[in-house]
Coordinates of C-alpha atoms and ligand atoms in Angstrom, one line a residue:
X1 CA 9.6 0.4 -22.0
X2 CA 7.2 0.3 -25.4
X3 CA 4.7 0.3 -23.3
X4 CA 5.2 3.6 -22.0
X5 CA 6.4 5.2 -24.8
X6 CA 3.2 4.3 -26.8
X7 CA 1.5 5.8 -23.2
X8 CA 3.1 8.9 -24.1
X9 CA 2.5 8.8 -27.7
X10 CA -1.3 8.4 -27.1
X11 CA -1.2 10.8 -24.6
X12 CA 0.7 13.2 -27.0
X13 CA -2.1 12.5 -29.7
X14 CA -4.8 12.9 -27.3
X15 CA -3.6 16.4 -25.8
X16 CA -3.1 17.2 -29.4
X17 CA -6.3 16.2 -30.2
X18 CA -8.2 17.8 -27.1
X19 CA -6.0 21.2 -28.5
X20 CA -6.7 21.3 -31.8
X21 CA -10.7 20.3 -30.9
X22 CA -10.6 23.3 -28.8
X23 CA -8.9 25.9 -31.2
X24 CA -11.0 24.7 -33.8
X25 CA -14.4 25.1 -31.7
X26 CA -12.9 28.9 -30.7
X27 CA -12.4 29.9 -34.1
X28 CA -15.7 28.5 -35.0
X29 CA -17.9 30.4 -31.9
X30 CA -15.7 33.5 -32.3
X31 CA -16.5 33.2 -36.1
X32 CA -20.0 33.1 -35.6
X33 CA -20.3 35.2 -32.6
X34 CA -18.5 38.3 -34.2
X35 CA -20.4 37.4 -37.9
X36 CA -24.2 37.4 -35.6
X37 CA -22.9 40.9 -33.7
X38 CA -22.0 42.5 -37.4
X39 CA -25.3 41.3 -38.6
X40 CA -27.3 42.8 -35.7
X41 CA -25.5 46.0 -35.5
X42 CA -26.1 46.0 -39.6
X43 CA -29.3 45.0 -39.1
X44 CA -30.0 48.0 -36.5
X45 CA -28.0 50.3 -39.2
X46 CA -30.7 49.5 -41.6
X47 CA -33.8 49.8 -39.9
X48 CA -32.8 53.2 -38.2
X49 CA -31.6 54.1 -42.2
X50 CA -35.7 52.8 -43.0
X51 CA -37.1 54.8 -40.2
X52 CA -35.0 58.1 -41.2
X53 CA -36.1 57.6 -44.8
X54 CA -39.8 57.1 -43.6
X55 CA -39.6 59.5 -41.5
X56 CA -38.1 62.7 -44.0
X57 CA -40.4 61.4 -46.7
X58 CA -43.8 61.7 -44.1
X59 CA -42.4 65.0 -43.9
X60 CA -42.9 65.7 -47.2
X61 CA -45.4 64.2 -48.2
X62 CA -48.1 67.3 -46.3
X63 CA -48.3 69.0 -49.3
X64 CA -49.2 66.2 -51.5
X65 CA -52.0 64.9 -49.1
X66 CA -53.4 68.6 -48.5
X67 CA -53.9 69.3 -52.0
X68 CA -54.3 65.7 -53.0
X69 CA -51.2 65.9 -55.2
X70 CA -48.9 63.4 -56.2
X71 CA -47.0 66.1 -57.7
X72 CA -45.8 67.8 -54.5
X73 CA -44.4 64.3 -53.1
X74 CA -43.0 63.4 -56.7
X75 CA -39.3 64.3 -55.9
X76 CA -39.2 63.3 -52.4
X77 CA -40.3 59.6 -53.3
X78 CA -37.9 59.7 -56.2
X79 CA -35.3 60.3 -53.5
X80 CA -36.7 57.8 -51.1
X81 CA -36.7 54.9 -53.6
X82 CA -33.1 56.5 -54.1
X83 CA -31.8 54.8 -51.1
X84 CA -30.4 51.2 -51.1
X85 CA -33.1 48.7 -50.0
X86 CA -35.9 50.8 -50.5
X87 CA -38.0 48.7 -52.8
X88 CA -41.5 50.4 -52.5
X89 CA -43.2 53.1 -50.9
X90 CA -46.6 54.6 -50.3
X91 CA -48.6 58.0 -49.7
X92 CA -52.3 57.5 -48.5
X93 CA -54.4 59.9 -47.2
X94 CA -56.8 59.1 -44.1
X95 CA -59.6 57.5 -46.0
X96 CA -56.6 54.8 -47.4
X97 CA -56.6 56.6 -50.3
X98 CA -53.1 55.9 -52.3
X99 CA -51.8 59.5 -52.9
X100 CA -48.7 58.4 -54.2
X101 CA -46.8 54.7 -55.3
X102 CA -43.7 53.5 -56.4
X103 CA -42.7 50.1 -56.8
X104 CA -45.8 48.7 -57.2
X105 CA -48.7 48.3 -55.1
X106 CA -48.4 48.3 -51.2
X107 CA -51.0 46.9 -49.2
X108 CA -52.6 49.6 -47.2
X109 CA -55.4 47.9 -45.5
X110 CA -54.0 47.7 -42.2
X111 CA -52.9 51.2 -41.5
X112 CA -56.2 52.5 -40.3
X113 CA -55.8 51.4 -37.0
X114 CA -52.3 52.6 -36.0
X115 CA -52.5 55.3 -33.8
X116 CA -49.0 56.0 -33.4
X117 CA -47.8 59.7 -33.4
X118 CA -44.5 58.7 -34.8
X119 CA -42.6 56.2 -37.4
X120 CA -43.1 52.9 -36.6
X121 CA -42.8 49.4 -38.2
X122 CA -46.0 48.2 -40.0
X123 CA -45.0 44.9 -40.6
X124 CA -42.0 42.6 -40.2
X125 CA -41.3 39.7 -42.8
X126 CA -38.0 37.2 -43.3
X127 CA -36.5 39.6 -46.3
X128 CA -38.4 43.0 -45.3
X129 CA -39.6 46.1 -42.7
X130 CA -43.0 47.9 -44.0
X131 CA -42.0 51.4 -42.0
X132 CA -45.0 53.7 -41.5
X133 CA -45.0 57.3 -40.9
X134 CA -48.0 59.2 -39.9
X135 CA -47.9 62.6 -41.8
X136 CA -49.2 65.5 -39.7
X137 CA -50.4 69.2 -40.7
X138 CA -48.2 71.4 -38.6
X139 CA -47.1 75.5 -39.2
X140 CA -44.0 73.6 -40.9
X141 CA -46.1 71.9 -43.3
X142 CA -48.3 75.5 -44.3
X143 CA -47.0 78.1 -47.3
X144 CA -48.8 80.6 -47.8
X145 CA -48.9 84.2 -45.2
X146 CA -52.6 84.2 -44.4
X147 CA -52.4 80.3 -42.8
X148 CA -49.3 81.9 -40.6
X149 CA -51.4 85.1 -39.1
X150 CA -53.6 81.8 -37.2
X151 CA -50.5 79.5 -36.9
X152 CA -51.1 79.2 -32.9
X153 CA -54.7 78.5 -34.0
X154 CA -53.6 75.1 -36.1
X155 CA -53.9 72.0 -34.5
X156 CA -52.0 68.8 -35.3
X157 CA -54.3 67.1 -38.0
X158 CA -53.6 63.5 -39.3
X159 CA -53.5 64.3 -43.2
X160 CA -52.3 60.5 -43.8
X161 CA -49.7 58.1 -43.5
X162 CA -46.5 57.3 -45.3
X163 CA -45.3 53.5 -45.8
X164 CA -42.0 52.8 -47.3
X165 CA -40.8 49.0 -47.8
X166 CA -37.3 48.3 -47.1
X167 CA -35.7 45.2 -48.0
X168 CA -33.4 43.3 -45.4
X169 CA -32.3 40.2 -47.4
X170 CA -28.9 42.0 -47.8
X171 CA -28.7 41.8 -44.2
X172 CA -28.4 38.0 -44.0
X173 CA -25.9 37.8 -47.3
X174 CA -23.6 40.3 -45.4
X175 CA -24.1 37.7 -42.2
X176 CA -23.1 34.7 -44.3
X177 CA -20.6 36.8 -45.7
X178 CA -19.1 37.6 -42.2
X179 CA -19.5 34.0 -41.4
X180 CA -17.6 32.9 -44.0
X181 CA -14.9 36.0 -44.1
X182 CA -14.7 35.3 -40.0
X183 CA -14.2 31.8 -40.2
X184 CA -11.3 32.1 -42.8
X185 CA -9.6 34.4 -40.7
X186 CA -10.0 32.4 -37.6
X187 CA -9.3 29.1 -39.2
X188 CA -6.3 30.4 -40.3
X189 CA -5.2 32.1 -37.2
X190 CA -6.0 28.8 -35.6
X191 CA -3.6 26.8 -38.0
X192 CA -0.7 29.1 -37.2
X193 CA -1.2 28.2 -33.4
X194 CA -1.5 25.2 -33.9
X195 CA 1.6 25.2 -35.5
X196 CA 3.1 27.3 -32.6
X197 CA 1.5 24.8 -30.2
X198 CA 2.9 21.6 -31.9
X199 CA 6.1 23.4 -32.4
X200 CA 6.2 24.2 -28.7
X201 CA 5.4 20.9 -27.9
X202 CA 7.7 18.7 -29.6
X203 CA 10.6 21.2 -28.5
X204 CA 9.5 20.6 -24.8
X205 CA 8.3 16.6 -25.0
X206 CA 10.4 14.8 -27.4
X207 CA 13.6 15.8 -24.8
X208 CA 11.1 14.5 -22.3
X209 CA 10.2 11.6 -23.9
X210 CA 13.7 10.4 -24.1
X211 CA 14.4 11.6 -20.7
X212 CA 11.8 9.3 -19.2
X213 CA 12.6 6.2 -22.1
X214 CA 16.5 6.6 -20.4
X215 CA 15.1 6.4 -17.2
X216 CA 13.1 3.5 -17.9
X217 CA 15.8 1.9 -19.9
X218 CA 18.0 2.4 -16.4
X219 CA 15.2 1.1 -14.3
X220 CA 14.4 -2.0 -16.3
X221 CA 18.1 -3.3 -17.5
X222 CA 19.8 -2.0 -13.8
X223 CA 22.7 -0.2 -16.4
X224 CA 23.7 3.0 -16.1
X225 CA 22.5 4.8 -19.0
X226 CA 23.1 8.7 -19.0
X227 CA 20.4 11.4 -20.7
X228 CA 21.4 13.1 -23.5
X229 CA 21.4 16.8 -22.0
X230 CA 18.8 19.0 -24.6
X231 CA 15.6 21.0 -25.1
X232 CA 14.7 23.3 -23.1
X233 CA 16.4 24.5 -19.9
X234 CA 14.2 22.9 -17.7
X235 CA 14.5 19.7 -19.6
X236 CA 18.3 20.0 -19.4
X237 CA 18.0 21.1 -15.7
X238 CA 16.3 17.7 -15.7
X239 CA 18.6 15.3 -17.5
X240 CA 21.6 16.9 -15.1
X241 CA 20.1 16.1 -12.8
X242 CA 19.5 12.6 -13.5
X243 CA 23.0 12.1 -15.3
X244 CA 25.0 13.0 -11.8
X245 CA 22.3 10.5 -9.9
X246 CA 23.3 8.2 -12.3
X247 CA 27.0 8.5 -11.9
X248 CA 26.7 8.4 -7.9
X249 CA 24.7 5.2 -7.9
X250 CA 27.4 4.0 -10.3
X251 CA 30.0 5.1 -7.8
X252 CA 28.2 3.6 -5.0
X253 CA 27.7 0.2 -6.6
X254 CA 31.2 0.6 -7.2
X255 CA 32.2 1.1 -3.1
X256 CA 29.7 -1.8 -2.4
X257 CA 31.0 -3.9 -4.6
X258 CA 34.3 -3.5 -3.1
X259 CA 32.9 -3.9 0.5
X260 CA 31.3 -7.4 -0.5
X261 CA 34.3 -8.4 -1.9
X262 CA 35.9 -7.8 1.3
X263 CA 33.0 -9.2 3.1
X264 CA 33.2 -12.3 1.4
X265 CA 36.6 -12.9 2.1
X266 CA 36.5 -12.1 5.7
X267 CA 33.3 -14.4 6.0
X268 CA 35.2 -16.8 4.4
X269 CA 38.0 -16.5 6.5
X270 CA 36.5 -16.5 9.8
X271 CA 33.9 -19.7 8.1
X272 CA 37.5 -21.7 7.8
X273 CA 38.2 -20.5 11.8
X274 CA 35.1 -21.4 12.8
X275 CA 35.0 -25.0 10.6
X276 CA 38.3 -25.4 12.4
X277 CA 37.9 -24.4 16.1
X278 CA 34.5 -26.6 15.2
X279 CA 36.3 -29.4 14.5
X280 CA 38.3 -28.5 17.6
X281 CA 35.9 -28.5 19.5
X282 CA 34.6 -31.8 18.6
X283 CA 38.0 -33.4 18.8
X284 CA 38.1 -32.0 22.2
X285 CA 35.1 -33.4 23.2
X286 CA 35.5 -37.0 21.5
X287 CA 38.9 -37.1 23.9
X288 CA 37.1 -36.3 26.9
X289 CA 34.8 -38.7 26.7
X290 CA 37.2 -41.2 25.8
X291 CA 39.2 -40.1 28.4
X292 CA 36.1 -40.3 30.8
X293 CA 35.1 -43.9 29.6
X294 CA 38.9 -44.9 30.1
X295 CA 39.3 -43.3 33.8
X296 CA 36.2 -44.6 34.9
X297 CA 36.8 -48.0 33.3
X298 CA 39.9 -47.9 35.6
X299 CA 38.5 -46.8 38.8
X300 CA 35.6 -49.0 38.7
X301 CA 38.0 -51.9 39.1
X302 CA 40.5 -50.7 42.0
X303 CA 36.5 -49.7 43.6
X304 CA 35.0 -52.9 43.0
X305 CA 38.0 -54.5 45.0
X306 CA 37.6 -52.3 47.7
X307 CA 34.1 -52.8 48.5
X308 CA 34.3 -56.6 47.8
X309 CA 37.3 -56.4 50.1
X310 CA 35.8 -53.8 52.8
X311 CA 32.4 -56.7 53.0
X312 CA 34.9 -59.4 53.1
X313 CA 36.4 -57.5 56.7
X314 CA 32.9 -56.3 57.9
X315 CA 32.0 -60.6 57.9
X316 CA 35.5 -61.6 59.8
X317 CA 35.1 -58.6 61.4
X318 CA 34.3 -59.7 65.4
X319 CA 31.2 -58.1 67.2
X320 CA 33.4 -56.2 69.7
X321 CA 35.1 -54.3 67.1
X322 CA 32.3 -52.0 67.0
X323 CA 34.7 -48.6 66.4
X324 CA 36.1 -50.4 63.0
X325 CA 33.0 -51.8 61.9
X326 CA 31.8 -48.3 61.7
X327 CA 34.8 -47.1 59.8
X328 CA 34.7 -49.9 57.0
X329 CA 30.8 -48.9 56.6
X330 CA 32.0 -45.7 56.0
X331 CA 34.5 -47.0 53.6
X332 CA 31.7 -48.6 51.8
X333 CA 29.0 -45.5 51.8
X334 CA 31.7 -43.2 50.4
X335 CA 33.0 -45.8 47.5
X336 CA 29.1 -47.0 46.7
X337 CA 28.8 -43.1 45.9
X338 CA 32.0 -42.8 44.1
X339 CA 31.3 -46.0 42.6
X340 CA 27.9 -44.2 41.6
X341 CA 29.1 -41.1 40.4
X342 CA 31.8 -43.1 38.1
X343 CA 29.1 -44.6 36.5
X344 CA 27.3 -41.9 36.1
X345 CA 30.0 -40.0 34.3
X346 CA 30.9 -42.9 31.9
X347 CA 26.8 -43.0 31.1
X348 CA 27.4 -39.1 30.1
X349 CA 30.0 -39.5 28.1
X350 CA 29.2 -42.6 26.5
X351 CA 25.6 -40.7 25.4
X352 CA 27.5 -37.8 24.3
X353 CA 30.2 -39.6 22.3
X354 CA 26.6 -41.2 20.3
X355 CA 27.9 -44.7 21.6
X356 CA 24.7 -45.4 23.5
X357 CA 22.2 -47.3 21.6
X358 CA 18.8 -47.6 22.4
X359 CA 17.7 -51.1 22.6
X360 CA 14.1 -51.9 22.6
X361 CA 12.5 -55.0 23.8
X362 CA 8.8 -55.8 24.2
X363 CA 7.8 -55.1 27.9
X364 CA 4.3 -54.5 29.7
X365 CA 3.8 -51.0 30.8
X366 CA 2.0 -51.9 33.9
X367 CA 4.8 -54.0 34.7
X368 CA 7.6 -51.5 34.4
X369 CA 5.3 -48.7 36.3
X370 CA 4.8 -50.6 39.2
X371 CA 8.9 -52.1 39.2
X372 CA 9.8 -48.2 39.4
X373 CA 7.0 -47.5 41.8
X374 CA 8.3 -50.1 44.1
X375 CA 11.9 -48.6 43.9
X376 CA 11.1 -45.5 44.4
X377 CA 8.4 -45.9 47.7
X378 CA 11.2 -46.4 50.0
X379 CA 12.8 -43.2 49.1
X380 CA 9.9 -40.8 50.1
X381 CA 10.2 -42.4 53.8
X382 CA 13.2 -40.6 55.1
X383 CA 11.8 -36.8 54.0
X384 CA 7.9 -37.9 55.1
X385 CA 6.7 -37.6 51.9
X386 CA 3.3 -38.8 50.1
X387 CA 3.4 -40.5 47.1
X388 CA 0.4 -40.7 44.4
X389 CA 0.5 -42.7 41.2
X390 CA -1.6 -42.1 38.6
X391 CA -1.6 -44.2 35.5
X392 CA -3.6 -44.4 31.9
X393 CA -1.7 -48.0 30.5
X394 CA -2.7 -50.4 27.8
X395 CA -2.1 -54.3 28.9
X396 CA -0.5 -54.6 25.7
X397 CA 2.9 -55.1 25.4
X398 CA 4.9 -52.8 23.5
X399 CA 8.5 -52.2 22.3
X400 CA 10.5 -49.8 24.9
X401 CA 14.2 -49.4 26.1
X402 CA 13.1 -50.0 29.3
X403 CA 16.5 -50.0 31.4
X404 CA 17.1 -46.5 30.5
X405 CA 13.3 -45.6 30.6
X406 CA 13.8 -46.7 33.8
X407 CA 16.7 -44.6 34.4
X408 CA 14.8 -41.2 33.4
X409 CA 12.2 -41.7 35.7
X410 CA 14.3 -43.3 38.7
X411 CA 16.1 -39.8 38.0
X412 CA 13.5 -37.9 38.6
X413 CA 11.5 -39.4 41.0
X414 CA 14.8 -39.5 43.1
X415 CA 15.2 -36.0 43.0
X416 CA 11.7 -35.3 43.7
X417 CA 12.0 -37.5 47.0
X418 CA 15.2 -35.6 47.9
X419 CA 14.2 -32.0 47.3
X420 CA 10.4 -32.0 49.0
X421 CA 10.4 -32.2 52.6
X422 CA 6.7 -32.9 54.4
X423 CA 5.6 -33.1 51.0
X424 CA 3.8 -35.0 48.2
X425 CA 5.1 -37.1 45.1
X426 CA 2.8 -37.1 42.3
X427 CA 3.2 -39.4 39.6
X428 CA 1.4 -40.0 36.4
X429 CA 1.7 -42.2 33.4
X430 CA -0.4 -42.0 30.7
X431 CA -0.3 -44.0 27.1
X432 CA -1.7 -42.6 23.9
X433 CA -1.9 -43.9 20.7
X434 CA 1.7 -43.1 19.6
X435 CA 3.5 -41.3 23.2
X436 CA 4.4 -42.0 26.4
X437 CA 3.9 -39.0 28.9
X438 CA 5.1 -39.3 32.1
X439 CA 4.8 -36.2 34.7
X440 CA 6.4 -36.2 38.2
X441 CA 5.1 -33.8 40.1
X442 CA 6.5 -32.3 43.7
X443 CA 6.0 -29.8 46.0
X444 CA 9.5 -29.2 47.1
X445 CA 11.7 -26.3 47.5
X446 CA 11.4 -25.7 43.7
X447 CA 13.5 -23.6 41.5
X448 CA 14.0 -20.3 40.3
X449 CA 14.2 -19.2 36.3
X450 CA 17.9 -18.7 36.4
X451 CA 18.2 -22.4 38.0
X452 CA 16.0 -23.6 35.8
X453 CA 17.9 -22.4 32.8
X454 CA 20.7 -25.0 33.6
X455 CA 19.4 -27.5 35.1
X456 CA 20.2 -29.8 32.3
X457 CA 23.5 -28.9 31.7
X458 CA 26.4 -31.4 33.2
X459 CA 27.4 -31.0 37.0
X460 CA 25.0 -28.4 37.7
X461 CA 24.0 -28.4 41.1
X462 CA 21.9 -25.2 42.5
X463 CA 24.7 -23.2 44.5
X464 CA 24.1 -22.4 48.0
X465 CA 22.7 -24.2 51.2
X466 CA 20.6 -26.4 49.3
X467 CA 23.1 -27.7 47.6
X468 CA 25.5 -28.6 50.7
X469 CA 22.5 -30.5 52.2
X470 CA 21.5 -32.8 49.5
X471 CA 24.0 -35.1 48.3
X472 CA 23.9 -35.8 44.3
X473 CA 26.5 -35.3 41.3
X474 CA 25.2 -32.7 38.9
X475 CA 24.6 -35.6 36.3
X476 CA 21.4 -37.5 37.0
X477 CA 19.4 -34.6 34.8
X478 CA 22.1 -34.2 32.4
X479 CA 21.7 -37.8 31.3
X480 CA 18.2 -37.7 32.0
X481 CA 18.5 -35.4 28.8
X482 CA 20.6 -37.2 26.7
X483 CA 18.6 -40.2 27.4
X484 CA 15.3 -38.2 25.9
X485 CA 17.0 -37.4 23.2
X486 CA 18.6 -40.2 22.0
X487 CA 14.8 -41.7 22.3
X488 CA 13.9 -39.0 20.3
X489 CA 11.3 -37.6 23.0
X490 CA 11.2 -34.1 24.7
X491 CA 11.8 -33.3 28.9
X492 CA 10.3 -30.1 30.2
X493 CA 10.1 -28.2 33.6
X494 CA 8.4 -25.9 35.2
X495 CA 9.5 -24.5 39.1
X496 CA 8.5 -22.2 41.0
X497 CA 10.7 -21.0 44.0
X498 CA 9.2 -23.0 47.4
X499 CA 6.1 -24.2 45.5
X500 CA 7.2 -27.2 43.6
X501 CA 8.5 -28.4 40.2
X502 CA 7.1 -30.4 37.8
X503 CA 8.6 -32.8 35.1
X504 CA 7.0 -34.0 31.9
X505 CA 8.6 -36.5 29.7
X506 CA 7.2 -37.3 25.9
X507 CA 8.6 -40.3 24.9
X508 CA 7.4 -41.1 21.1
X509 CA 6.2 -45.0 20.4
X510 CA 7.5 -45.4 17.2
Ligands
ADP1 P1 21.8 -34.2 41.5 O1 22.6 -35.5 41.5 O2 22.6 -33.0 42.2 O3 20.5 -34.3 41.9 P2 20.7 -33.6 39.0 O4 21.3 -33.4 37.7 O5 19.7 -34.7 39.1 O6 21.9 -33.8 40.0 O7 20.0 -32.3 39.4 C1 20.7 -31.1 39.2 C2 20.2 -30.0 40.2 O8 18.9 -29.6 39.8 C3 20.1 -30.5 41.6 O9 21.3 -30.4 42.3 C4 19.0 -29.6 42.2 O10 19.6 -28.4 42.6 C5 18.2 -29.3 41.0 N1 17.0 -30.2 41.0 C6 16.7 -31.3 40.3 N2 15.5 -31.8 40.5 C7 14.9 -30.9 41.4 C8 13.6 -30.9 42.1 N3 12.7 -31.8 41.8 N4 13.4 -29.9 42.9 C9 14.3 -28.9 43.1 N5 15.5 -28.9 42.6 C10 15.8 -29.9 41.7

């Protein structure tokens, strides 16, 4: 805030500044100009007053050359050296012949080649005009009768010249006076408006100044500070203005103040619904896969029995009894699946509930590659598929989980066998420094994006005629996931409708 009130009070000092500068350098040209315009209309005045006096005395000064009398000019050079300024003057005839002086002596010499017919200026110095009149015998100039009767007969004879001095000094006194008279006036004229102008100025800043100090005072502390309402109108007009934005921000703040205090409690409120139907939620879950683990628990036993007891009547069973035999081999199909699918469920909810651990024992790679290999071959005979393995392996050993490695890939590679018809297998292995990455690769019926959306999610099985020809339980990919995750690796697809699918595992080493 300082800062920008010291911005303005430079600013104000500067403008004043540039002002006064400016009024100053005004009064001082108009001074001068107006003092140099006196002294040149003076000055033209005075020389016209010179050429006038020159002139009138030339004019009487006929006599005095004709008769070569200083007598006959006497009063009219009295009367010339009469005038202001006139400081000397001169009569000479033709021959430069000085008639008539006053004032002292006047250099003649150079009037002998001036040819002019009427007054003109001799000679110019700093302080003076030499004015020089050629005087001429004309019928004006003659007295007596007898001259008259031939007046048309006289001819305009050069009797001589008349040279009158004129001083101009005066002329640059009454300049400096002007200057100095000029630049009082001016000076003074230029204090009063400067006066005006500061008055002016503080009538229409100083409100503005505080104006913008409010503002910034509002800006910088985020209070509501109002303007004092003064100065001018506009300033007022201003300060209104600002007050009443001042009050509705104030009034706003106000409203959303309010509203986040309501916010806040409903966020809180539904935060304690959510924490609750959360906890719920988990609750839920942790008796469903109790429940799970306990149902299956018990149906694995009653199943056990049967098939141990449905092998026991197959063996006693006697060869005739074909019909039967083929009945208690159904038997044993349908509870090998159920027994299958139990499992699978209490694997689910076992790695949901977090009660699987991941146990890891040292185990060659090549070893547990080729072990699934070999499980798997047989199942790409019944759908005429090709399978191709392609592996990258260290011989090390190194430390893996392998039963439910194993598991994930069996998974897999299963479905790829079951969904790809006339087809081909591909599977790759490949070790790197600290991952596993294992791709199976088919070119089945495939999926679209909708199906591949859910794939992973418990007892999803693609709806529609697919899905009533291959037999399976929805889970295999569902703990397929879990089982990646609880490794701490990544599973991926990609599928493409009646092209193929393709799985990529990323198991981490450490
Ligand atoms: P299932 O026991 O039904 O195979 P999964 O969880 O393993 O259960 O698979 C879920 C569903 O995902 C399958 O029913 C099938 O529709 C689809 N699926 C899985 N793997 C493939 C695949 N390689 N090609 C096409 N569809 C597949």
């Amino acid at each position: 805030m300082a800062n920008t009130q010291n911005k303005t009070k430079s600013f104000r000092a500067q403008l004043t500044a540039i002002v006064t500068i400016g009024i100053v350098v005004l009064a001082i040209a108009s001074a001068l100009s107006s003092a140099w315009i006196t002294k040149v209309h003076i000055e033209d005045q005075l020389f016209e007053d010179g050429q006038q006096i020159t002139e009138s005395l030339a004019k009487q000064s006929a006599l005095a050359l004709i008769y070569d009398s200083p007598e006959n000019a006497k009063d009219a050079a009295d009367t010339a050296m009469g005038f202001p300024d006139i400081e000397q003057l001169a009569i000479v005839d033709t021959n430069n012949k000085v008639i008539l002086q006053r004032g002292g002596f006047l250099k003649t010499s150079n009037i002998s080649n001036s040819d002019k017919q009427i007054v003109s200026l001799l000679e110019e110095g700093i302080n003076h005009w030499i004015f020089l009149a050629p005087v001429f015998l004309t019928s004006e100039t003659t007295t007596d009768d007898a001259t008259l009767l031939f007046q048309s007969e006289i001819k305009k004879e050069l009797l001589g010249y008349v040279l009158v001095k004129k001083e101009k000094s005066k002329i640059n006194e009454v300049f400096y006076a002007a200057i100095i008279n000029n630049l009082g006036i001016s000076l003074l004229f230029s204090t009063l408006l400067l006066l005006v102008i500061h008055i002016f100025f503080n009538r229409l800043i100083t409100p503005l100044d505080n104006l913008a100090s409010v503002m910034e005072r509002a800006e910088d502390e985020k209070t509501n500070v109002l303007a004092t309402e003064e100065g001018p109108r506009e300033v007022i007009g201003l300060a209104r203005a600002f007050n009443k934005m001042i009050e509705a921000l104030a009034e706003q703040q106000e409203q959303l103040k309010h509203h986040n205090e309501i916010l806040e409690y409903e966020v809180e409120e539904r935060t304690r619904d959510l924490v609750y139907a959360r906890d719920m939620a988990i609750k839920a879950n942790r008796n469903k896969s109790n429940f799970l683990s306990n149902i299956s628990h018990e149906l694995r036993t009653p199943l056990q029995s049967i098939l141990g007891y449905s092998d026991l009547i197959i063996e006693v069973l006697p060869q005739e009894q074909g019909d039967i035999q083929h009945d208690v081999n159904t038997i044993i199909q349908n509870a090998e699946h159920l027994l299958q699918m139990i499992n699978s469920i209490l694997d689910l909810a076992k790695a949901e509930a977090g009660k699987i651990d991941i146990k890891l024992k040292p185990a060659n790679l090549n070893q547990f590659v080729a072990d699934v290999v070999s499980t798997i071959k047989p199942l790409m005979i019944p759908n005429n598929n090709k399978f191709q393995l392609s592996k990258q392996l260290n011989q090390d050993e190194i430390n893996i989980d392998a039963i439910k490695l194993r598991q994930i890939l069996l998974n897999l590679l299963g479905n790829a066998a079951k969904f790809t018809h006339d087809g081909t297998v591909n599977f790759s292995a490949i070790q790197t420094s600290d991952t596993l990455q294992f791709q199976i690769k088919d070119s089945g019926i495939g999926m679209n994006k909708d199906q591949v959306e859910h794939i992973f999610d418990p007892f999803y099985q693609i709806d529609g005629s697919h899905t009533r020809r291959y037999e399976g339980t929805g889970l295999g990919l569902a703990i397929t996931y879990q089982f990646c995750q609880l490794m701490e690796g990544s599973i991926t697809v990609e599928s493409e409708e009646g092209i193929g699918s393709t799985f990529n595992v990323i198991i981490p080493l450490n």
